[in-house]
mmCIF file of C-alpha atoms in Angstrom:
data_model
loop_
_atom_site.group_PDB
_atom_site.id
_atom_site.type_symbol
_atom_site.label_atom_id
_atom_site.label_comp_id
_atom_site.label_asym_id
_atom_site.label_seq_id
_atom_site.Cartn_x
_atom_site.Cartn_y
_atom_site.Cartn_z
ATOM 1 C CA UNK A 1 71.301 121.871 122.386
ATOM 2 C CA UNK A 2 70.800 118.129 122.759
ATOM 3 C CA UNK A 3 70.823 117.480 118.973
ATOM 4 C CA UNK A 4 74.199 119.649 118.402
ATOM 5 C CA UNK A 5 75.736 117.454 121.561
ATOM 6 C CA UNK A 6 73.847 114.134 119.698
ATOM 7 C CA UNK A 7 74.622 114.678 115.905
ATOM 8 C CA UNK A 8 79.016 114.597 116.413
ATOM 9 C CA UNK A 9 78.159 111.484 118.684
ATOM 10 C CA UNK A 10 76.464 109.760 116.192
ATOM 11 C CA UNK A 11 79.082 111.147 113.590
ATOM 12 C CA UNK A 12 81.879 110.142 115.409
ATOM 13 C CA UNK A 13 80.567 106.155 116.507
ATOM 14 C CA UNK A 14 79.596 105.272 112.570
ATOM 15 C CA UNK A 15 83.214 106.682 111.312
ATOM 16 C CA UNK A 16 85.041 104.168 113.986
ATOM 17 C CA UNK A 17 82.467 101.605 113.674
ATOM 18 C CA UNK A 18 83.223 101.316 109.873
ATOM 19 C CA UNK A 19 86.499 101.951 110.288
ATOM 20 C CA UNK A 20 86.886 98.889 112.624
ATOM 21 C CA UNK A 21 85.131 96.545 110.397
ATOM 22 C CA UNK A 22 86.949 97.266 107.528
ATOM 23 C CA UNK A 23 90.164 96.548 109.034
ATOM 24 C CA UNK A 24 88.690 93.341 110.558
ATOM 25 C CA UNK A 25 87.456 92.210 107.186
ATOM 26 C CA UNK A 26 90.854 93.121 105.859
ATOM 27 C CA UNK A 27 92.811 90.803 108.064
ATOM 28 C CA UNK A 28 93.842 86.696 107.174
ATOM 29 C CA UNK A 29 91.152 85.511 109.753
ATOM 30 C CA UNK A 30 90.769 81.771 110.940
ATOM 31 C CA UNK A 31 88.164 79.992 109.409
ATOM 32 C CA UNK A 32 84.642 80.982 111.144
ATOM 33 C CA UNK A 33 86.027 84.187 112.801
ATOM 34 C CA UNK A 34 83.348 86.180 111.050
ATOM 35 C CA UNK A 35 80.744 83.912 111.649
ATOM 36 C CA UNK A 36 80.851 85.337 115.603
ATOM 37 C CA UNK A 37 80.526 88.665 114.773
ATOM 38 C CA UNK A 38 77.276 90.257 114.740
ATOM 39 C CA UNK A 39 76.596 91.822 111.014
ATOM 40 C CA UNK A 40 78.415 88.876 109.616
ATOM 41 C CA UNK A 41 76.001 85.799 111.471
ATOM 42 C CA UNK A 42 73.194 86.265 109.870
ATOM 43 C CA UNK A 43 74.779 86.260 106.478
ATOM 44 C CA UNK A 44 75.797 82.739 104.361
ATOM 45 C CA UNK A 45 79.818 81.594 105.321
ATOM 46 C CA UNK A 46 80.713 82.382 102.126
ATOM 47 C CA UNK A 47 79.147 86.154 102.170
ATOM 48 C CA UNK A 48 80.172 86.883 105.678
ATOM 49 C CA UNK A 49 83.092 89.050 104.992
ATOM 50 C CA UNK A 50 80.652 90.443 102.233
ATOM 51 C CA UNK A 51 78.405 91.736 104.740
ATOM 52 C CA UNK A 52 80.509 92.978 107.408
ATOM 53 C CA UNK A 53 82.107 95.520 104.393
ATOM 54 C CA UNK A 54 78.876 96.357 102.790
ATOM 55 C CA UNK A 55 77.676 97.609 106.666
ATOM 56 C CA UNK A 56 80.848 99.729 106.896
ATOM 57 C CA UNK A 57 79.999 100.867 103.521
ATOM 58 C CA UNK A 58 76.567 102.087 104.916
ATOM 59 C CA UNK A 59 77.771 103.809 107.663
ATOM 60 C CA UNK A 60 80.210 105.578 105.440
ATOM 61 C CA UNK A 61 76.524 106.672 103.519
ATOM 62 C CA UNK A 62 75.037 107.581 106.605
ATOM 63 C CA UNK A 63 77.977 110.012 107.652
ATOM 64 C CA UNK A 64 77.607 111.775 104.571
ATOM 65 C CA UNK A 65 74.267 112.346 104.790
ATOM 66 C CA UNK A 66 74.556 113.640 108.255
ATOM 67 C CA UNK A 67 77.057 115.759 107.218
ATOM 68 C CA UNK A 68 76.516 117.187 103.381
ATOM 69 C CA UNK A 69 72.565 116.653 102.855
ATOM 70 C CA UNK A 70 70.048 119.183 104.015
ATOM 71 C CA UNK A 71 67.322 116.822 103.585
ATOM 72 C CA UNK A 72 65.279 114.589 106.613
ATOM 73 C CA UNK A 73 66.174 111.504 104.522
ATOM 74 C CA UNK A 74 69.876 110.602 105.758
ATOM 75 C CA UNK A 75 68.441 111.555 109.144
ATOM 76 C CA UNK A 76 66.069 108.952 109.650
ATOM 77 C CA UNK A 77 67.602 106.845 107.428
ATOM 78 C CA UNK A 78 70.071 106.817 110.648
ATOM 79 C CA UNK A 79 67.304 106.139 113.125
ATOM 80 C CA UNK A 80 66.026 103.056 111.035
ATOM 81 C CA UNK A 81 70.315 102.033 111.005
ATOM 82 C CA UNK A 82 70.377 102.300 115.309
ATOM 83 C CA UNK A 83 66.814 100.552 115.500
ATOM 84 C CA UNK A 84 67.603 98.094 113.131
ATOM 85 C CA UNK A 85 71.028 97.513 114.976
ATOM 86 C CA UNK A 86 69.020 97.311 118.421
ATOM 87 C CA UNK A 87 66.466 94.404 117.012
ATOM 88 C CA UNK A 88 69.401 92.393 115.803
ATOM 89 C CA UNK A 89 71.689 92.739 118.800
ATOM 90 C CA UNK A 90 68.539 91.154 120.509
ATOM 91 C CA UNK A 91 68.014 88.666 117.939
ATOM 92 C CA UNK A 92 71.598 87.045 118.370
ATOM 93 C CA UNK A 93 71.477 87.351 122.006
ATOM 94 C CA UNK A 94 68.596 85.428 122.228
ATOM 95 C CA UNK A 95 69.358 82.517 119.002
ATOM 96 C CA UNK A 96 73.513 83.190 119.211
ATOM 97 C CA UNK A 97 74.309 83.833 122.977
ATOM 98 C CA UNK A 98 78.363 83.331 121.839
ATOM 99 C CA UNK A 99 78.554 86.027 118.864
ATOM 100 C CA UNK A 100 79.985 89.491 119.781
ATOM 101 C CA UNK A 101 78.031 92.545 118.072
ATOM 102 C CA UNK A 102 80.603 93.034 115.956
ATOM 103 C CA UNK A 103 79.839 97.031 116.130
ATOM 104 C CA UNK A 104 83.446 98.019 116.193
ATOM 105 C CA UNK A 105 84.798 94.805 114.268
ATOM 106 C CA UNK A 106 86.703 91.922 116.290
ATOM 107 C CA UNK A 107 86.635 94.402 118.976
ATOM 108 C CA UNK A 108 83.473 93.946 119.901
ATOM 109 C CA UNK A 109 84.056 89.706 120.176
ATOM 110 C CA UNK A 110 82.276 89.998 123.768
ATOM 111 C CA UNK A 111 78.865 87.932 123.391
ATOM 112 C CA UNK A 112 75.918 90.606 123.157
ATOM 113 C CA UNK A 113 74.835 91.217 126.453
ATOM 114 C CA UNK A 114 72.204 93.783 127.730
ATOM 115 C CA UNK A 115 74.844 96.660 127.651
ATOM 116 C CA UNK A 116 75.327 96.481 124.029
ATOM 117 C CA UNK A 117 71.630 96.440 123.587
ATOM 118 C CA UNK A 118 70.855 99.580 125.802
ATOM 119 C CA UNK A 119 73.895 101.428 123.768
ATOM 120 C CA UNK A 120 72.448 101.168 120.560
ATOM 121 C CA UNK A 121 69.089 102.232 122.269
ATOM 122 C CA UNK A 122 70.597 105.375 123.854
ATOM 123 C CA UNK A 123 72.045 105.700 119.804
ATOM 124 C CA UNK A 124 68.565 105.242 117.894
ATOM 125 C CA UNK A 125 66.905 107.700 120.891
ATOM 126 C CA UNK A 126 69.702 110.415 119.924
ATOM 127 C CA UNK A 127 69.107 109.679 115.868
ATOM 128 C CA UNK A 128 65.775 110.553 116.607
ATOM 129 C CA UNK A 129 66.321 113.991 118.260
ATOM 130 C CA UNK A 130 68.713 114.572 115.372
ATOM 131 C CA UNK A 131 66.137 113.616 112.923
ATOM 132 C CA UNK A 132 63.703 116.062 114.331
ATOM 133 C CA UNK A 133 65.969 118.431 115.001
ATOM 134 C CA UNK A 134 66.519 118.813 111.466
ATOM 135 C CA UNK A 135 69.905 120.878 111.509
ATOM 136 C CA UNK A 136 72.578 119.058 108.873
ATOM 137 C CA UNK A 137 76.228 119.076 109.328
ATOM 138 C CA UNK A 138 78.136 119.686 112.686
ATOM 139 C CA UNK A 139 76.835 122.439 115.139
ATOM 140 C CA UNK A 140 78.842 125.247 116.553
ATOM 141 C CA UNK A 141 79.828 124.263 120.127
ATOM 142 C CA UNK A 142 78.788 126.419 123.384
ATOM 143 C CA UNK A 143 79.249 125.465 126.752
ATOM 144 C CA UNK A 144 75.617 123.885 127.058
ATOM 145 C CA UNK A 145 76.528 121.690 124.200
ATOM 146 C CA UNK A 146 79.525 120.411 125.942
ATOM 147 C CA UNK A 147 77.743 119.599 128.468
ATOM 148 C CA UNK A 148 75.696 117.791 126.822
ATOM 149 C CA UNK A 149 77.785 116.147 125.044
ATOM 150 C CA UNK A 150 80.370 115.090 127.990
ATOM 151 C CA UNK A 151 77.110 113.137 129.847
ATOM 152 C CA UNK A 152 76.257 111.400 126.200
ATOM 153 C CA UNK A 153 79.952 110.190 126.005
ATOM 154 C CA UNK A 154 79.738 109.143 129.644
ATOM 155 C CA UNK A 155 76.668 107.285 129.186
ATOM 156 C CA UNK A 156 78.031 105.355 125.981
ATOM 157 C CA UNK A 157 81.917 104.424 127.287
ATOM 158 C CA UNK A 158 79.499 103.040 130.571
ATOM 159 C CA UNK A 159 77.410 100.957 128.360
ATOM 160 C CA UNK A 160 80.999 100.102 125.834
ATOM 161 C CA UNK A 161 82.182 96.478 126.884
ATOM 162 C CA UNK A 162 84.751 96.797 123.759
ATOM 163 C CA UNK A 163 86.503 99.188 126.724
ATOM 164 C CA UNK A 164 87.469 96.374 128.934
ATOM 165 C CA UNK A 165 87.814 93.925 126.181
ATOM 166 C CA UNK A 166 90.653 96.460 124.711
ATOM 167 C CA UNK A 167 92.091 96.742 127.969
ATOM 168 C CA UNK A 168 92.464 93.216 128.716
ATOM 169 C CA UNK A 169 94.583 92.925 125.013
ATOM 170 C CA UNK A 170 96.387 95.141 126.368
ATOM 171 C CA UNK A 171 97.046 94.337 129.522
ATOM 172 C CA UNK A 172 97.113 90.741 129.112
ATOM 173 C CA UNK A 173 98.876 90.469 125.426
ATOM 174 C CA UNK A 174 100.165 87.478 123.823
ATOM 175 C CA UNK A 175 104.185 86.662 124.366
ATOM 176 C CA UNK A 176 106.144 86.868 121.296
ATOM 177 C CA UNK A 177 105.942 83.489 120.686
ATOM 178 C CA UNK A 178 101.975 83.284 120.226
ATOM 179 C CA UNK A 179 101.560 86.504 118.262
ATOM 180 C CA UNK A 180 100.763 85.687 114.651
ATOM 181 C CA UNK A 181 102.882 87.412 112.626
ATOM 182 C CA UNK A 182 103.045 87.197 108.349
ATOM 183 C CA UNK A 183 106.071 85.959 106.843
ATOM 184 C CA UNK A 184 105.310 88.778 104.084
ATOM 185 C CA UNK A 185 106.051 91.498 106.976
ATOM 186 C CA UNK A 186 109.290 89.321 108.367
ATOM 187 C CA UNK A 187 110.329 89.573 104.711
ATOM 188 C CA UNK A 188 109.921 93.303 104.035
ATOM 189 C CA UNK A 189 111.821 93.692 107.680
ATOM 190 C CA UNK A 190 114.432 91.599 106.438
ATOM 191 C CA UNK A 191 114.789 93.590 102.805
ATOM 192 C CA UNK A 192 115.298 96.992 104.573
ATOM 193 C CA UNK A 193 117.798 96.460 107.084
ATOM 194 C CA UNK A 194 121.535 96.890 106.419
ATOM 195 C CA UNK A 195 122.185 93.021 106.842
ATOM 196 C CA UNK A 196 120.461 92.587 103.805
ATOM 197 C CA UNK A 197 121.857 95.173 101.727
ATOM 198 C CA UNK A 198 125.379 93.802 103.117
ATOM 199 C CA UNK A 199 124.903 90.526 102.331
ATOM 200 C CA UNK A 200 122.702 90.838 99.162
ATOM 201 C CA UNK A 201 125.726 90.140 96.531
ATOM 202 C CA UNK A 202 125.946 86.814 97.602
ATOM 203 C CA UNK A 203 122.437 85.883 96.893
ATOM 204 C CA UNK A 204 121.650 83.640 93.575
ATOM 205 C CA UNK A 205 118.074 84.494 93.745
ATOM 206 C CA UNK A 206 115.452 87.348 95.533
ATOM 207 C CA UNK A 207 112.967 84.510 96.551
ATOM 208 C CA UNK A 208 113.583 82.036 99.444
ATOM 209 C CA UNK A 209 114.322 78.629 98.918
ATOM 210 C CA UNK A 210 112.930 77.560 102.521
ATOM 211 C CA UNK A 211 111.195 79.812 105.232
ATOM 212 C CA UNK A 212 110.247 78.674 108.457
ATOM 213 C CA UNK A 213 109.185 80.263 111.841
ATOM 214 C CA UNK A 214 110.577 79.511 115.486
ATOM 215 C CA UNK A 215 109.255 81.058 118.313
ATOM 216 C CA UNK A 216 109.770 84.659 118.074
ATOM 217 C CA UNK A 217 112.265 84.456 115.226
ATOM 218 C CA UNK A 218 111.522 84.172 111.336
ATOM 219 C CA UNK A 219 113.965 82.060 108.960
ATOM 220 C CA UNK A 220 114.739 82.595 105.467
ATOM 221 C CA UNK A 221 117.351 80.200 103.276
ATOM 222 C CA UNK A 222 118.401 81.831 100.389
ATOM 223 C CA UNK A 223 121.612 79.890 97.822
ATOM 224 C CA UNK A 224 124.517 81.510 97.567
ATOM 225 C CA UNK A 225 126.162 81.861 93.977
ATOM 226 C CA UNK A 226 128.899 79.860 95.308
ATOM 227 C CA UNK A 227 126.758 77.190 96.717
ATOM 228 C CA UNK A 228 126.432 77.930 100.041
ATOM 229 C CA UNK A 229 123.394 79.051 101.658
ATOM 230 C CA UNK A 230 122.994 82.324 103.225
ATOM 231 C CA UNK A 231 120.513 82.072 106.258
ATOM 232 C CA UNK A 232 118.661 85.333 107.473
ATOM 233 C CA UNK A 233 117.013 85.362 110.519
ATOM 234 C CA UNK A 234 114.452 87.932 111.547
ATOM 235 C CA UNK A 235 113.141 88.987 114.914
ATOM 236 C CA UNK A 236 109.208 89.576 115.409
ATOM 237 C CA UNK A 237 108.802 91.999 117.998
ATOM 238 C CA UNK A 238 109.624 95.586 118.590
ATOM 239 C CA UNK A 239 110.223 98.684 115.894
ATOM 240 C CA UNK A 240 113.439 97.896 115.527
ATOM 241 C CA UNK A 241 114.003 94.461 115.618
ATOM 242 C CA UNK A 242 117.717 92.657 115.050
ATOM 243 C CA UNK A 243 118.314 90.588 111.474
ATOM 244 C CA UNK A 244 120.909 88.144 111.738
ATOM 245 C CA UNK A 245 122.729 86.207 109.207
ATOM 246 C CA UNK A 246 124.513 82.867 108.462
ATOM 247 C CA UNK A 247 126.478 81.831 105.685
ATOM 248 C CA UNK A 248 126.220 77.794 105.493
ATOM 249 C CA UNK A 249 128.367 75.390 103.434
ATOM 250 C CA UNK A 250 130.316 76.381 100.281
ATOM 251 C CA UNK A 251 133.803 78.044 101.478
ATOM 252 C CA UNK A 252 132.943 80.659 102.891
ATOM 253 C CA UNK A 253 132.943 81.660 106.269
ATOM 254 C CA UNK A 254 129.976 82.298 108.602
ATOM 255 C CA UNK A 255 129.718 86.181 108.568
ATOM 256 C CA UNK A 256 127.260 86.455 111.984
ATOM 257 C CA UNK A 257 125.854 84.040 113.982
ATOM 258 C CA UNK A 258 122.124 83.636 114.529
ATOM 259 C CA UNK A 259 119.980 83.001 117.833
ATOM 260 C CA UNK A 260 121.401 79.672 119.103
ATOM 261 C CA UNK A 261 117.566 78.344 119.531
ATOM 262 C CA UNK A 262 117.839 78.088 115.728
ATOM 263 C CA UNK A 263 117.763 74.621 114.674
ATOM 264 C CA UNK A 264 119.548 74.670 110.969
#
């Protein structure tokens, strides 16, 4: 009973702890990011990124094995992963009191702090009953394995600072105007709405011959074939946001006007 409530747990907190890194070692981070996130301090600057993949990797291996192999290997190849994890989370709390675990990627920025460590010793004291359990792949659920497995989950979200920390991004997000934002998404924004499309003919050239970004609007200058410049602005926020366009110089008249905080 405690293994088949144990085993999904463990399942389920490698596939969105390598998930999560991924993604964070996918994204344009500042310089040093990495270097306060727990898999990736111990590594050199230049590997750090490096590192935080090849752990998501090895979680990936670990799920697997959990999952498809009917052999104790994988199984306490998990329990060395959690112990590991435990030693290390005390490690950098002790010699790196300002780096985050970096469990669930920049998530888990908080600084390591006894909570993190008692999580991934509740984790490596499940891998164990799964190891000795024995049983591979997921268990068919009955109502003493729900049980089970509701108190586990309880346990963990109480011991989860990543739950506030998400929470307070949420709650207390960045205005428009601080939210980074790539000028390679303003651009595909701008390329599939109808002002484009409209407005395309007049273009000499696909590629901008100025960008620039103010507060919560993105500015592309494109010349016109008759000398002019057409200017496209792009709004950074919401699903849907509003393109607006300009067309400067030359003879031709301005088609729409763009946000009057725009400084041409």
């Amino acid at each position: 009973m405690v293994a088949a409530a144990a085993q999904p747990i463990l399942v389920f907190m490698l596939v969105i702890g390598g998930v999560a890194k991924l993604v964070t070692a996918g994204r344009d981070s500042e310089p040093g990011a990495f270097g306060r996130l727990g898999p990736a301090v111990l590594a050199p600057e230049n590997w750090r990124k490096n590192a935080l993949i090849g752990c998501a990797i090895g979680e990936f291996g670990l799920i697997a094995g959990l999952l498809l192999v009917d052999h104790p290997a994988p199984r306490w190849m998990t329990v060395a992963f959690f112990t590991v994890a435990t030693y290390v989370l005390y490690d950098l709390r002790r010699r790196r009191p300002d780096a985050g675990c970096g469990c669930f990627g920049d998530v888990s920025a908080t600084p390591v702090g006894l909570r993190a460590i008692s999580r991934t010793v509740v984790l490596t004291t499940m891998a164990v009953i799964v190891a000795l359990d024995g049983a591979p792949g997921l268990p068919t659920p009955n109502w003493q394995t729900l049980a089970w497995l509701a108190g586990f989950t309880v346990v963990l979200l109480a011991l989860s600072p990543e739950i506030e920390e998400t929470y307070a991004r949420l709650k207390y997000r960045a205005p428009c105007e601080l939210r980074p934002f790539a000028p390679e998404r303003a651009a595909a924004r701008l390329r599939s709405s109808a002002v484009w499309r409209n407005h395309a003919h007049l273009l000499g050239s696909d590629m901008p011959s100025d960008s620039w970004r103010e507060l919560c609007w993105r500015f592309y200058v494109f010349e016109a074939l008759n000398g002019a410049e057409v200017v496209f602005a792009v709004y950074l926020s919401g699903r849907r946001p509003p393109v607006r366009v300009a067309v400067v110089g030359g003879h031709t008249p301005i088609q729409e006007s763009i946000p009057v905080s725009a400084s041409l």
